[in-house]
């Protein structure tokens, strides 16, 4: 059952080491209760993998963290600031939280370089030359500096996703959210994206990753969260999670995805 | 036992295609004579062209009259272009005072000299050109056309001809696009009051014929204004036409906005871009690109709709030609008048259509994901 690390209060978390705190959070789509009483604390530098069957609410959960989805009850605190209806506050939080999407969502009318420099220039007011220099260094980190002047439509899926990761990093986020980053990729391109994510993990970035890549989870995660039907069913360290799952639902899920 | 395994050691070389599958013969076979019905259509079209084109050329060019000062001087049986030649200046300037017509020339030359480079690639200083065209030129044009600051005032009642048509079309086009974008954004707004105002505006203007709107603007609007206020007729027409066009433009732009995947909004939001930056930098550039054909379609329709101002007594290009052909000296030249009008309108509309195709090609950044 849900292991609660913080008492369910509405007071903001204290301590510098807490990156995200979710307290008694509920979300509904109309009458459908998608997220039920979520309690979760993520510490700085932690790498968390969220898995679960489709429709279990895992994407919705991380989309609540940068308020692409609105929650209706409970509290979400990012770097000590609560997510409320205040638009300025939301934009301030979004600047600190990067997100990588399943379908990349690069801007097709801009070149790769322009995709990377857009937010630094317009949101962080970084001078253009400086933003471009930073962008090139991130493109080198994801190993595609030679594609800088191409348009996203000219790149392969794996390259597009690496550009998307570099684009998020250009904002110097404190937290990175990954929403099934490899699910839309052809099989031979998955590893190039996972390699970049592993390298990112080694830099100490706080990461929340919704994924079905259990090899990646085992290698990188500090903690694995299993969700089903809108609840956090189980969370544990990777070793324990894979070898000694507690709940029946986890066992069933693991047997389904690890059987082949 | 046979060995089923096979490994190709060298690639098959490219061969030229068979002769009957290339060249003009293949093209004619495929496009003109592919079936008996297609052959029939090809032959009847050729016959129709034979019956139409040579007589038209005979009328319009070979036996046409260019000189003369009344219809009676046109004796060779072809088109009487003398009418167009004699009335040409009036067709261009309406009743603009002859001594002041250089102002109109300069006004339009200035517009063409600055707006056309703006549409051509690789011309430096476009930023300043754009600032001039959109921020400074309107005032310069007003000064030139209307007068003031030492220039003789020309009452708008004296405006007419192609000059009036171009003023109406340019102002309406330039005002309706940004206004239409705002209404399209408003119609998709999450704020109920703004959304309802925009829906109400769009549906009201779209639901009423342009002629009705023009009559309302020219006849009824003054009734509601306090007595003594004289609100320029052409200004009223411009406002009414711009609002009318904006309503149509809003729906065209909304079509483009709906075609943008939700992920684009989310990616922009996730990086902390505000609403206006998301729209201005991410959504609108893509949405407008998609609806270029629709936008230009609206522009072309608008350009031709300017002819409707004749119902409220403005002498635009078409109506000034009409009035020339009903003058006693030129009775019988209405065909010439309409052919000339059609040719001029066609040149403008066709140029817009070609430019839109070029723009689409230029903005095409490859397959979308």
Coordinates of C-alpha atoms in Angstrom, one line a residue:
Chain A
X1 CA 0.0 0.0 0.0
X2 CA 1.0 3.6 -0.4
X3 CA 4.1 4.3 1.7
X4 CA 3.7 7.8 3.0
X5 CA 6.9 9.5 3.8
X6 CA 5.3 12.7 5.0
X7 CA 2.4 13.2 7.3
X8 CA -0.6 14.4 5.2
X9 CA -0.7 18.0 6.2
X10 CA -1.1 21.1 4.0
X11 CA 1.9 22.9 5.4
X12 CA 4.8 23.2 2.9
X13 CA 7.7 20.9 3.4
X14 CA 10.8 22.1 5.1
X15 CA 14.4 21.4 4.3
X16 CA 16.5 22.2 1.3
X17 CA 16.8 18.6 0.2
X18 CA 13.1 18.2 -0.8
X19 CA 12.5 18.9 -4.5
X20 CA 8.8 17.9 -4.9
X21 CA 6.3 17.1 -2.2
X22 CA 2.8 15.9 -3.0
X23 CA 0.3 15.7 -0.2
X24 CA -3.0 14.0 -0.3
X25 CA -3.5 14.9 -4.0
X26 CA -6.7 14.0 -5.9
X27 CA -7.6 14.6 -9.5
X28 CA -10.8 14.0 -11.4
X29 CA -11.7 14.1 -15.1
X30 CA -15.3 14.9 -14.8
X31 CA -16.7 12.2 -12.6
X32 CA -13.7 9.9 -13.2
X33 CA -11.3 9.7 -10.3
X34 CA -7.9 9.5 -12.0
X35 CA -5.6 10.2 -9.1
X36 CA -6.5 9.0 -5.6
X37 CA -4.8 10.4 -2.5
X38 CA -1.3 10.7 -3.9
X39 CA 1.5 11.3 -1.3
X40 CA 5.0 11.5 -2.6
X41 CA 8.2 13.2 -1.6
X42 CA 11.1 13.5 -4.0
X43 CA 14.5 14.6 -2.7
X44 CA 17.0 16.6 -4.7
X45 CA 19.1 14.3 -6.8
X46 CA 16.7 11.4 -6.6
X47 CA 15.9 9.4 -9.7
X48 CA 12.4 7.9 -9.7
X49 CA 10.9 5.6 -12.2
X50 CA 7.1 5.4 -12.3
X51 CA 5.6 2.4 -14.0
X52 CA 2.2 0.7 -14.2
X53 CA -0.4 -0.5 -16.7
X54 CA -1.8 2.0 -19.2
X55 CA -4.5 4.2 -17.7
X56 CA -3.1 3.9 -14.2
X57 CA -2.6 7.7 -14.0
X58 CA 1.2 7.8 -14.1
X59 CA 1.5 10.3 -16.9
X60 CA -1.3 12.4 -15.3
X61 CA 0.7 12.4 -12.1
X62 CA 3.9 13.9 -13.6
X63 CA 1.8 16.3 -15.7
X64 CA 0.3 17.6 -12.5
X65 CA 3.8 18.5 -11.3
X66 CA 4.2 21.3 -13.8
X67 CA 0.5 21.8 -14.0
X68 CA -0.2 20.7 -17.5
X69 CA -3.0 19.1 -15.6
X70 CA -4.8 20.7 -12.7
X71 CA -5.4 18.8 -9.5
X72 CA -8.6 19.4 -7.5
X73 CA -7.6 18.5 -3.9
X74 CA -4.4 18.3 -1.8
X75 CA -1.2 20.1 -2.4
X76 CA 1.8 20.0 -4.7
X77 CA 5.0 21.8 -3.7
X78 CA 7.9 22.2 -6.1
X79 CA 11.1 23.6 -4.6
X80 CA 8.9 24.8 -1.7
X81 CA 6.4 26.7 -3.8
X82 CA 2.8 25.5 -3.9
X83 CA 1.1 25.1 -7.3
X84 CA -2.0 27.2 -7.3
X85 CA -4.1 29.0 -9.9
X86 CA -1.6 31.9 -9.9
X87 CA -0.3 32.0 -13.5
X88 CA 2.9 33.9 -12.6
X89 CA 3.7 31.3 -9.9
X90 CA 3.1 28.5 -12.3
X91 CA 5.4 30.0 -15.0
X92 CA 8.1 30.5 -12.3
X93 CA 7.8 26.8 -11.4
X94 CA 7.8 25.7 -15.0
X95 CA 11.1 27.5 -15.6
X96 CA 12.7 25.2 -13.0
X97 CA 11.1 22.0 -14.2
X98 CA 12.0 20.5 -17.6
X99 CA 9.7 18.1 -19.4
X100 CA 10.3 15.6 -22.2
X101 CA 7.3 14.2 -24.0
X102 CA 6.4 10.9 -25.6
X103 CA 5.9 12.6 -29.0
X104 CA 8.9 15.0 -28.6
X105 CA 6.8 18.0 -29.3
X106 CA 9.6 19.9 -31.0
X107 CA 8.6 23.0 -32.9
X108 CA 8.6 22.0 -36.5
X109 CA 8.8 25.6 -37.9
X110 CA 12.1 26.3 -36.1
X111 CA 15.5 24.8 -36.6
X112 CA 17.0 22.6 -33.9
X113 CA 19.1 25.4 -32.7
X114 CA 16.1 27.8 -32.6
X115 CA 14.1 25.1 -30.7
X116 CA 16.9 25.1 -28.1
X117 CA 17.4 28.9 -27.7
X118 CA 13.7 30.0 -27.8
X119 CA 12.9 29.6 -24.2
X120 CA 16.3 30.9 -22.8
X121 CA 16.0 34.0 -25.0
X122 CA 12.3 34.7 -24.4
X123 CA 11.8 33.4 -20.9
X124 CA 15.2 33.8 -19.2
X125 CA 16.2 36.9 -21.3
X126 CA 19.6 35.4 -22.1
X127 CA 21.4 37.2 -24.9
X128 CA 21.1 35.4 -28.2
X129 CA 24.8 34.6 -28.7
X130 CA 25.1 33.3 -25.2
X131 CA 22.0 31.1 -25.6
X132 CA 23.3 29.7 -28.8
X133 CA 26.6 28.9 -27.3
X134 CA 24.9 27.0 -24.4
X135 CA 22.6 25.3 -26.9
X136 CA 25.5 24.0 -28.9
X137 CA 27.2 22.6 -25.8
X138 CA 24.0 20.7 -24.9
X139 CA 23.7 19.4 -28.5
X140 CA 27.2 18.1 -28.1
X141 CA 26.1 16.4 -24.9
X142 CA 23.3 14.6 -26.7
X143 CA 25.8 13.9 -29.5
X144 CA 24.1 15.7 -32.4
X145 CA 25.8 19.1 -32.8
X146 CA 26.0 18.6 -36.6
X147 CA 22.2 18.7 -36.8
X148 CA 21.9 22.2 -35.3
X149 CA 20.7 23.9 -38.5
X150 CA 18.3 21.3 -39.6
X151 CA 14.5 21.3 -39.0
X152 CA 13.0 18.6 -36.7
X153 CA 11.2 17.0 -39.6
X154 CA 14.5 16.1 -41.1
X155 CA 15.7 14.1 -38.0
X156 CA 15.0 10.5 -36.9
X157 CA 12.8 9.9 -33.9
X158 CA 15.7 9.1 -31.7
X159 CA 17.5 12.3 -32.7
X160 CA 14.3 14.3 -32.2
X161 CA 14.0 13.0 -28.7
X162 CA 17.6 13.8 -27.9
X163 CA 17.0 17.4 -29.2
X164 CA 13.9 17.5 -26.9
X165 CA 16.1 16.6 -23.9
X166 CA 18.7 19.1 -24.9
X167 CA 15.9 21.7 -25.3
X168 CA 14.7 21.1 -21.7
X169 CA 18.3 21.2 -20.3
X170 CA 18.9 24.6 -22.0
X171 CA 16.6 26.1 -19.3
X172 CA 18.9 24.8 -16.6
X173 CA 16.1 23.0 -14.8
X174 CA 16.4 21.7 -11.3
X175 CA 14.0 18.8 -12.0
X176 CA 13.4 16.8 -15.2
X177 CA 10.2 15.0 -16.0
X178 CA 10.1 12.3 -18.6
X179 CA 6.7 11.2 -19.9
X180 CA 7.3 7.8 -21.7
X181 CA 10.3 9.2 -23.6
X182 CA 11.0 6.1 -25.6
X183 CA 7.5 4.8 -26.2
X184 CA 7.1 6.4 -29.7
X185 CA 10.5 5.3 -30.9
X186 CA 11.5 2.5 -33.3
X187 CA 13.3 -0.2 -31.3
X188 CA 16.7 0.5 -32.7
X189 CA 16.6 4.1 -31.5
X190 CA 15.6 3.5 -27.9
X191 CA 19.1 2.9 -26.6
X192 CA 20.5 6.2 -28.0
X193 CA 17.9 8.1 -26.0
X194 CA 18.3 6.0 -22.8
X195 CA 22.1 6.5 -23.0
X196 CA 21.6 10.3 -22.9
X197 CA 19.2 9.8 -19.9
X198 CA 21.7 7.6 -18.1
X199 CA 24.4 10.3 -18.6
X200 CA 22.0 12.9 -17.3
X201 CA 21.3 10.8 -14.2
X202 CA 25.0 10.6 -13.5
X203 CA 25.2 14.4 -13.3
X204 CA 22.9 14.3 -10.3
X205 CA 19.8 15.7 -11.9
X206 CA 16.5 15.1 -10.1
X207 CA 14.5 12.9 -12.4
X208 CA 11.0 11.6 -12.6
X209 CA 10.5 9.2 -15.4
X210 CA 7.4 7.4 -16.6
X211 CA 8.7 4.5 -18.6
X212 CA 8.3 0.8 -19.4
X213 CA 12.1 0.4 -19.8
X214 CA 12.8 -1.9 -16.9
X215 CA 16.5 -2.2 -17.8
X216 CA 16.8 1.5 -17.4
X217 CA 14.9 1.5 -14.2
X218 CA 17.2 -1.1 -12.7
X219 CA 20.3 0.7 -13.8
X220 CA 19.4 4.3 -12.9
X221 CA 16.5 4.5 -10.4
X222 CA 16.9 5.1 -6.7
X223 CA 13.2 4.2 -6.3
X224 CA 10.5 2.6 -8.4
X225 CA 6.9 3.6 -8.0
X226 CA 4.2 1.3 -9.2
X227 CA 0.8 2.8 -9.9
X228 CA -2.5 1.1 -10.7
X229 CA -6.0 2.6 -11.0
X230 CA -4.9 6.0 -9.9
X231 CA -3.1 4.9 -6.7
X232 CA 0.5 4.5 -5.8
X233 CA 0.4 0.8 -5.0
X234 CA 4.0 0.1 -4.1
X235 CA 7.3 1.9 -4.0
X236 CA 10.7 0.5 -3.3
X237 CA 14.3 0.3 -4.3
X238 CA 14.9 -1.4 -7.7
X239 CA 16.4 -4.6 -6.2
X240 CA 13.6 -5.2 -3.8
X241 CA 11.0 -4.1 -6.3
X242 CA 11.9 -6.5 -9.0
X243 CA 12.9 -9.5 -6.8
X244 CA 10.6 -9.1 -3.9
X245 CA 7.4 -7.3 -4.9
X246 CA 5.0 -7.0 -2.0
X247 CA 1.6 -6.5 -3.6
X248 CA -0.3 -9.0 -5.9
X249 CA -0.9 -6.3 -8.5
X250 CA 2.8 -5.5 -8.7
X251 CA 3.6 -9.2 -9.1
X252 CA 1.0 -9.6 -11.9
X253 CA 2.3 -6.5 -13.7
X254 CA 6.0 -7.6 -13.4
X255 CA 5.1 -11.0 -14.6
X256 CA 3.4 -9.5 -17.7
X257 CA 6.2 -7.1 -18.7
X258 CA 9.2 -9.3 -17.8
X259 CA 7.9 -12.6 -19.2
X260 CA 9.3 -12.1 -22.7
Chain B
X1 CA 19.3 -31.6 -51.3
X2 CA 19.2 -28.0 -52.7
X3 CA 20.9 -25.1 -51.0
X4 CA 18.3 -22.4 -50.3
X5 CA 20.7 -19.8 -48.9
X6 CA 21.6 -16.9 -51.1
X7 CA 23.8 -13.9 -50.6
X8 CA 24.0 -11.1 -53.1
X9 CA 27.6 -10.1 -53.8
X10 CA 27.0 -7.1 -56.0
X11 CA 24.1 -4.6 -56.6
X12 CA 22.0 -4.8 -59.7
X13 CA 23.0 -1.9 -62.1
X14 CA 20.4 0.8 -62.9
X15 CA 18.8 0.3 -66.3
X16 CA 17.2 3.1 -68.5
X17 CA 13.4 2.9 -68.7
X18 CA 11.8 1.4 -71.8
X19 CA 11.4 3.9 -74.6
X20 CA 7.6 4.0 -74.7
X21 CA 7.5 5.0 -71.1
X22 CA 9.2 8.4 -71.4
X23 CA 8.9 11.6 -73.4
X24 CA 6.0 13.5 -75.0
X25 CA 4.5 10.4 -76.6
X26 CA 4.0 8.8 -73.2
X27 CA 2.6 12.0 -71.8
X28 CA 0.1 12.3 -74.5
X29 CA -0.9 8.7 -74.3
X30 CA -1.4 9.0 -70.6
X31 CA -3.1 12.4 -70.3
X32 CA -4.9 13.0 -73.6
X33 CA -5.7 9.6 -75.2
X34 CA -5.8 7.1 -72.4
X35 CA -9.4 6.0 -73.2
X36 CA -12.0 6.6 -75.9
X37 CA -13.8 9.0 -73.6
X38 CA -10.6 10.9 -72.9
X39 CA -9.9 11.0 -76.6
X40 CA -13.4 12.4 -77.3
X41 CA -12.9 15.1 -74.6
X42 CA -9.5 16.1 -76.0
X43 CA -10.9 16.5 -79.6
X44 CA -14.0 18.4 -78.5
X45 CA -11.8 20.7 -76.3
X46 CA -9.6 21.4 -79.3
X47 CA -12.6 22.2 -81.4
X48 CA -14.0 24.6 -78.8
X49 CA -10.7 26.4 -78.5
X50 CA -10.6 26.7 -82.2
X51 CA -14.1 28.3 -82.2
X52 CA -13.4 30.7 -79.3
X53 CA -9.7 31.8 -79.4
X54 CA -9.2 33.1 -83.0
X55 CA -12.4 35.2 -83.0
X56 CA -11.6 36.7 -79.7
X57 CA -8.1 37.6 -80.8
X58 CA -9.5 39.1 -84.0
X59 CA -11.9 41.2 -82.0
X60 CA -9.5 42.2 -79.2
X61 CA -6.3 42.8 -81.2
X62 CA -6.3 42.4 -84.9
X63 CA -9.3 44.6 -85.9
X64 CA -9.4 46.7 -82.7
X65 CA -9.5 50.6 -82.7
X66 CA -7.2 52.5 -80.5
X67 CA -7.8 56.1 -81.7
X68 CA -10.9 58.2 -81.7
X69 CA -12.9 60.3 -79.4
X70 CA -16.4 58.8 -79.6
X71 CA -17.8 55.3 -80.4
X72 CA -18.5 56.5 -83.9
X73 CA -14.8 56.8 -84.6
X74 CA -14.4 53.1 -84.0
X75 CA -15.2 51.7 -87.5
X76 CA -13.1 48.6 -88.0
X77 CA -15.6 46.3 -86.3
X78 CA -13.3 45.1 -83.5
X79 CA -13.0 46.3 -79.9
X80 CA -13.2 50.0 -79.4
X81 CA -10.2 50.4 -77.0
X82 CA -10.3 54.1 -77.8
X83 CA -12.8 54.4 -74.9
X84 CA -10.2 53.0 -72.5
X85 CA -7.5 55.1 -73.9
X86 CA -9.5 58.4 -73.6
X87 CA -10.9 57.6 -70.2
X88 CA -7.8 55.9 -68.8
X89 CA -6.8 58.6 -66.4
X90 CA -10.3 58.7 -64.9
X91 CA -10.3 55.0 -64.5
X92 CA -7.1 55.3 -62.5
X93 CA -7.7 58.4 -60.4
X94 CA -11.5 59.0 -60.4
X95 CA -12.1 62.7 -60.0
X96 CA -8.9 63.4 -58.2
X97 CA -7.8 66.9 -59.3
X98 CA -5.6 66.6 -62.3
X99 CA -2.9 68.8 -60.9
X100 CA -2.7 66.7 -57.7
X101 CA -2.5 63.3 -59.3
X102 CA 1.2 63.0 -58.9
X103 CA 0.5 62.5 -55.2
X104 CA -1.4 59.3 -55.9
X105 CA 1.4 58.1 -58.1
X106 CA 4.0 58.8 -55.4
X107 CA 1.8 57.2 -52.8
X108 CA 1.4 53.9 -54.7
X109 CA 5.0 53.9 -56.0
X110 CA 6.2 54.3 -52.4
X111 CA 4.0 51.4 -51.4
X112 CA 5.2 49.1 -54.2
X113 CA 8.8 50.1 -53.7
X114 CA 8.7 49.2 -50.0
X115 CA 6.2 46.4 -49.9
X116 CA 7.5 44.3 -52.8
X117 CA 11.1 44.1 -51.5
X118 CA 9.5 42.9 -48.2
X119 CA 8.2 39.9 -50.1
X120 CA 11.5 39.0 -51.8
X121 CA 14.0 36.8 -50.0
X122 CA 17.5 38.0 -49.2
X123 CA 16.9 41.7 -49.2
X124 CA 18.7 43.3 -46.2
X125 CA 17.1 45.7 -43.8
X126 CA 13.7 44.1 -43.9
X127 CA 13.0 45.0 -40.3
X128 CA 13.2 48.7 -41.1
X129 CA 11.2 48.3 -44.3
X130 CA 8.5 46.5 -42.3
X131 CA 8.4 49.3 -39.7
X132 CA 8.1 51.8 -42.5
X133 CA 5.3 50.0 -44.3
X134 CA 3.2 49.2 -41.3
X135 CA 3.9 52.1 -39.0
X136 CA 4.9 55.1 -41.0
X137 CA 3.5 54.6 -44.5
X138 CA -0.2 54.8 -43.5
X139 CA 0.3 58.4 -42.3
X140 CA 2.4 59.3 -45.3
X141 CA -0.3 57.8 -47.6
X142 CA -3.1 59.7 -45.7
X143 CA -1.2 62.9 -46.1
X144 CA -0.6 62.3 -49.8
X145 CA -4.1 61.2 -50.7
X146 CA -6.1 63.4 -48.4
X147 CA -3.8 66.4 -48.1
X148 CA -2.8 68.7 -45.2
X149 CA 0.5 70.2 -44.1
X150 CA 0.7 72.5 -47.1
X151 CA -0.8 69.9 -49.6
X152 CA -4.2 70.9 -51.0
X153 CA -7.0 69.0 -49.3
X154 CA -8.7 66.5 -51.7
X155 CA -12.1 65.6 -50.4
X156 CA -12.7 61.8 -50.4
X157 CA -15.7 62.3 -52.6
X158 CA -13.3 63.0 -55.4
X159 CA -11.5 59.7 -54.9
X160 CA -12.3 57.0 -57.4
X161 CA -11.2 54.5 -60.0
X162 CA -8.5 52.0 -59.4
X163 CA -7.0 54.3 -56.8
X164 CA -10.1 54.0 -54.6
X165 CA -10.3 50.2 -55.2
X166 CA -6.7 49.8 -54.1
X167 CA -7.1 52.0 -51.0
X168 CA -10.2 50.0 -50.0
X169 CA -8.6 46.7 -50.7
X170 CA -5.2 47.5 -49.0
X171 CA -6.6 49.0 -45.9
X172 CA -9.2 46.2 -45.5
X173 CA -6.6 43.5 -46.0
X174 CA -4.1 45.0 -43.7
X175 CA -6.6 45.7 -40.9
X176 CA -8.6 42.5 -41.2
X177 CA -5.7 40.0 -40.7
X178 CA -4.5 41.1 -37.2
X179 CA -8.1 41.8 -36.2
X180 CA -9.2 38.4 -37.4
X181 CA -6.3 36.7 -35.5
X182 CA -7.4 38.5 -32.3
X183 CA -11.0 37.3 -32.8
X184 CA -9.9 33.8 -33.5
X185 CA -7.8 33.7 -30.4
X186 CA -10.7 35.2 -28.4
X187 CA -13.1 32.6 -29.7
X188 CA -10.8 29.9 -28.3
X189 CA -10.2 31.7 -25.1
X190 CA -10.9 30.1 -21.7
X191 CA -12.4 33.3 -20.5
X192 CA -16.2 33.0 -21.1
X193 CA -16.9 36.7 -21.5
X194 CA -14.2 37.2 -24.1
X195 CA -15.2 34.0 -25.9
X196 CA -18.8 35.0 -26.0
X197 CA -18.1 38.5 -27.3
X198 CA -15.9 37.1 -30.0
X199 CA -18.4 34.4 -31.1
X200 CA -21.2 37.1 -31.1
X201 CA -19.1 39.4 -33.2
X202 CA -18.1 36.8 -35.7
X203 CA -21.5 35.3 -36.1
X204 CA -23.2 38.6 -36.4
X205 CA -21.0 39.8 -39.2
X206 CA -20.9 36.5 -41.0
X207 CA -24.6 36.3 -40.9
X208 CA -25.3 39.5 -42.8
X209 CA -24.6 40.2 -46.5
X210 CA -21.9 42.7 -47.3
X211 CA -24.3 44.9 -49.2
X212 CA -26.6 45.1 -46.2
X213 CA -23.6 46.1 -44.1
X214 CA -22.5 48.7 -46.5
X215 CA -26.0 50.2 -46.6
X216 CA -26.1 50.2 -42.9
X217 CA -22.7 51.9 -42.7
X218 CA -23.6 54.6 -45.3
X219 CA -27.3 55.2 -44.6
X220 CA -28.2 54.1 -41.2
X221 CA -25.1 54.8 -39.1
X222 CA -25.4 58.6 -39.6
X223 CA -28.9 58.5 -38.2
X224 CA -27.5 57.2 -34.9
X225 CA -24.8 59.8 -34.7
X226 CA -25.5 63.2 -33.2
X227 CA -26.7 65.7 -35.8
X228 CA -23.9 67.7 -37.4
X229 CA -21.2 65.1 -37.1
X230 CA -19.9 64.4 -40.5
X231 CA -18.3 61.1 -40.6
X232 CA -16.4 60.5 -43.8
X233 CA -18.2 58.1 -46.2
X234 CA -15.1 56.3 -47.3
X235 CA -13.9 56.0 -43.7
X236 CA -17.2 54.5 -42.8
X237 CA -17.0 52.1 -45.7
X238 CA -13.4 51.1 -44.7
X239 CA -14.4 50.4 -41.1
X240 CA -17.4 48.3 -42.1
X241 CA -15.5 46.3 -44.7
X242 CA -12.6 45.7 -42.3
X243 CA -14.8 44.4 -39.6
X244 CA -16.7 42.2 -42.1
X245 CA -13.5 40.8 -43.5
X246 CA -12.1 40.3 -39.9
X247 CA -15.0 38.0 -39.1
X248 CA -14.2 35.8 -42.1
X249 CA -10.5 35.9 -41.4
X250 CA -11.2 34.9 -37.8
X251 CA -12.8 31.7 -38.9
X252 CA -10.0 30.9 -41.4
X253 CA -7.3 31.5 -38.7
X254 CA -9.3 29.4 -36.2
X255 CA -9.1 26.5 -38.6
X256 CA -5.4 26.8 -38.5
X257 CA -5.3 27.0 -34.7
X258 CA -7.3 23.8 -34.5
X259 CA -4.8 22.0 -36.7
X260 CA -2.0 22.5 -34.2
X261 CA -1.4 19.5 -32.0
X262 CA -2.0 19.9 -28.3
X263 CA 1.6 18.9 -27.7
X264 CA 2.9 22.1 -29.1
X265 CA 1.0 24.1 -26.5
X266 CA 2.2 21.8 -23.8
X267 CA 5.8 22.0 -24.8
X268 CA 5.6 25.8 -24.9
X269 CA 3.9 25.9 -21.5
X270 CA 6.3 23.4 -20.0
X271 CA 9.1 25.8 -20.7
X272 CA 7.4 28.7 -19.0
X273 CA 6.3 30.7 -22.0
X274 CA 3.4 33.0 -21.3
X275 CA 0.2 32.9 -23.3
X276 CA 1.1 35.6 -25.7
X277 CA 4.6 34.3 -26.3
X278 CA 3.3 30.8 -26.9
X279 CA 0.8 32.1 -29.4
X280 CA 3.2 34.6 -31.1
X281 CA 6.3 32.3 -31.3
X282 CA 4.9 28.8 -31.5
X283 CA 1.3 28.5 -32.4
X284 CA 0.5 31.4 -34.8
X285 CA 3.5 30.9 -37.1
X286 CA 2.5 27.3 -37.6
X287 CA -1.3 28.0 -37.8
X288 CA -1.0 30.9 -40.2
X289 CA 1.3 28.9 -42.4
X290 CA -1.3 26.1 -42.7
X291 CA -4.1 28.5 -43.6
X292 CA -2.2 30.7 -46.2
X293 CA -4.4 29.3 -49.0
X294 CA -7.5 30.3 -46.9
X295 CA -6.2 33.7 -46.0
X296 CA -5.3 34.5 -49.6
X297 CA -8.6 33.2 -50.7
X298 CA -10.3 35.7 -48.3
X299 CA -8.0 38.5 -49.6
X300 CA -8.9 37.8 -53.2
X301 CA -12.6 37.6 -52.4
X302 CA -12.3 40.9 -50.5
X303 CA -10.4 42.5 -53.4
X304 CA -13.3 41.7 -55.7
X305 CA -15.9 42.6 -53.1
X306 CA -14.7 46.1 -53.1
X307 CA -16.8 46.5 -56.3
X308 CA -19.9 46.3 -54.1
X309 CA -19.3 49.8 -52.9
X310 CA -20.9 51.0 -56.1
X311 CA -24.3 50.4 -54.3
X312 CA -23.6 53.2 -51.9
X313 CA -22.5 55.5 -54.7
X314 CA -18.7 55.3 -54.5
X315 CA -17.0 55.3 -57.9
X316 CA -14.6 52.4 -57.6
X317 CA -12.7 51.0 -60.6
X318 CA -15.7 49.0 -61.9
X319 CA -18.3 51.6 -61.4
X320 CA -16.3 54.3 -63.0
X321 CA -15.8 52.1 -66.1
X322 CA -19.5 51.4 -66.1
X323 CA -20.3 55.1 -66.0
X324 CA -17.9 55.8 -68.8
X325 CA -19.6 53.2 -71.0
X326 CA -23.0 54.7 -70.4
X327 CA -21.7 58.2 -71.5
X328 CA -23.4 59.3 -74.7
X329 CA -20.1 59.3 -76.6
X330 CA -19.3 55.8 -75.7
X331 CA -22.6 53.9 -75.8
X332 CA -22.0 50.4 -77.0
X333 CA -18.6 49.9 -75.4
X334 CA -19.7 48.1 -72.3
X335 CA -18.1 44.8 -73.5
X336 CA -14.7 46.6 -73.9
X337 CA -15.2 48.1 -70.4
X338 CA -15.9 44.8 -68.7
X339 CA -13.1 43.0 -70.5
X340 CA -10.7 45.7 -69.4
X341 CA -12.0 45.6 -65.8
X342 CA -11.8 41.8 -65.8
X343 CA -8.2 41.9 -67.1
X344 CA -7.1 44.3 -64.4
X345 CA -8.8 42.5 -61.6
X346 CA -7.4 39.2 -62.8
X347 CA -3.9 40.6 -62.8
X348 CA -4.2 41.6 -59.2
X349 CA -5.9 38.5 -58.0
X350 CA -3.6 36.2 -59.9
X351 CA -0.5 37.9 -58.5
X352 CA -1.9 37.4 -55.0
X353 CA -2.4 33.7 -55.7
X354 CA 1.1 33.2 -57.1
X355 CA 2.6 35.0 -54.1
X356 CA 0.7 32.7 -51.8
X357 CA 2.1 29.6 -53.5
X358 CA 5.6 31.0 -53.3
X359 CA 5.1 31.8 -49.6
X360 CA 3.9 28.3 -48.9
X361 CA 6.9 26.7 -50.6
X362 CA 9.3 29.0 -48.7
X363 CA 7.7 28.3 -45.3
X364 CA 7.6 24.5 -45.9
X365 CA 10.1 23.1 -43.3
X366 CA 9.7 19.5 -44.3
X367 CA 7.4 16.8 -43.0
X368 CA 5.8 17.4 -39.7
X369 CA 6.0 14.9 -36.8

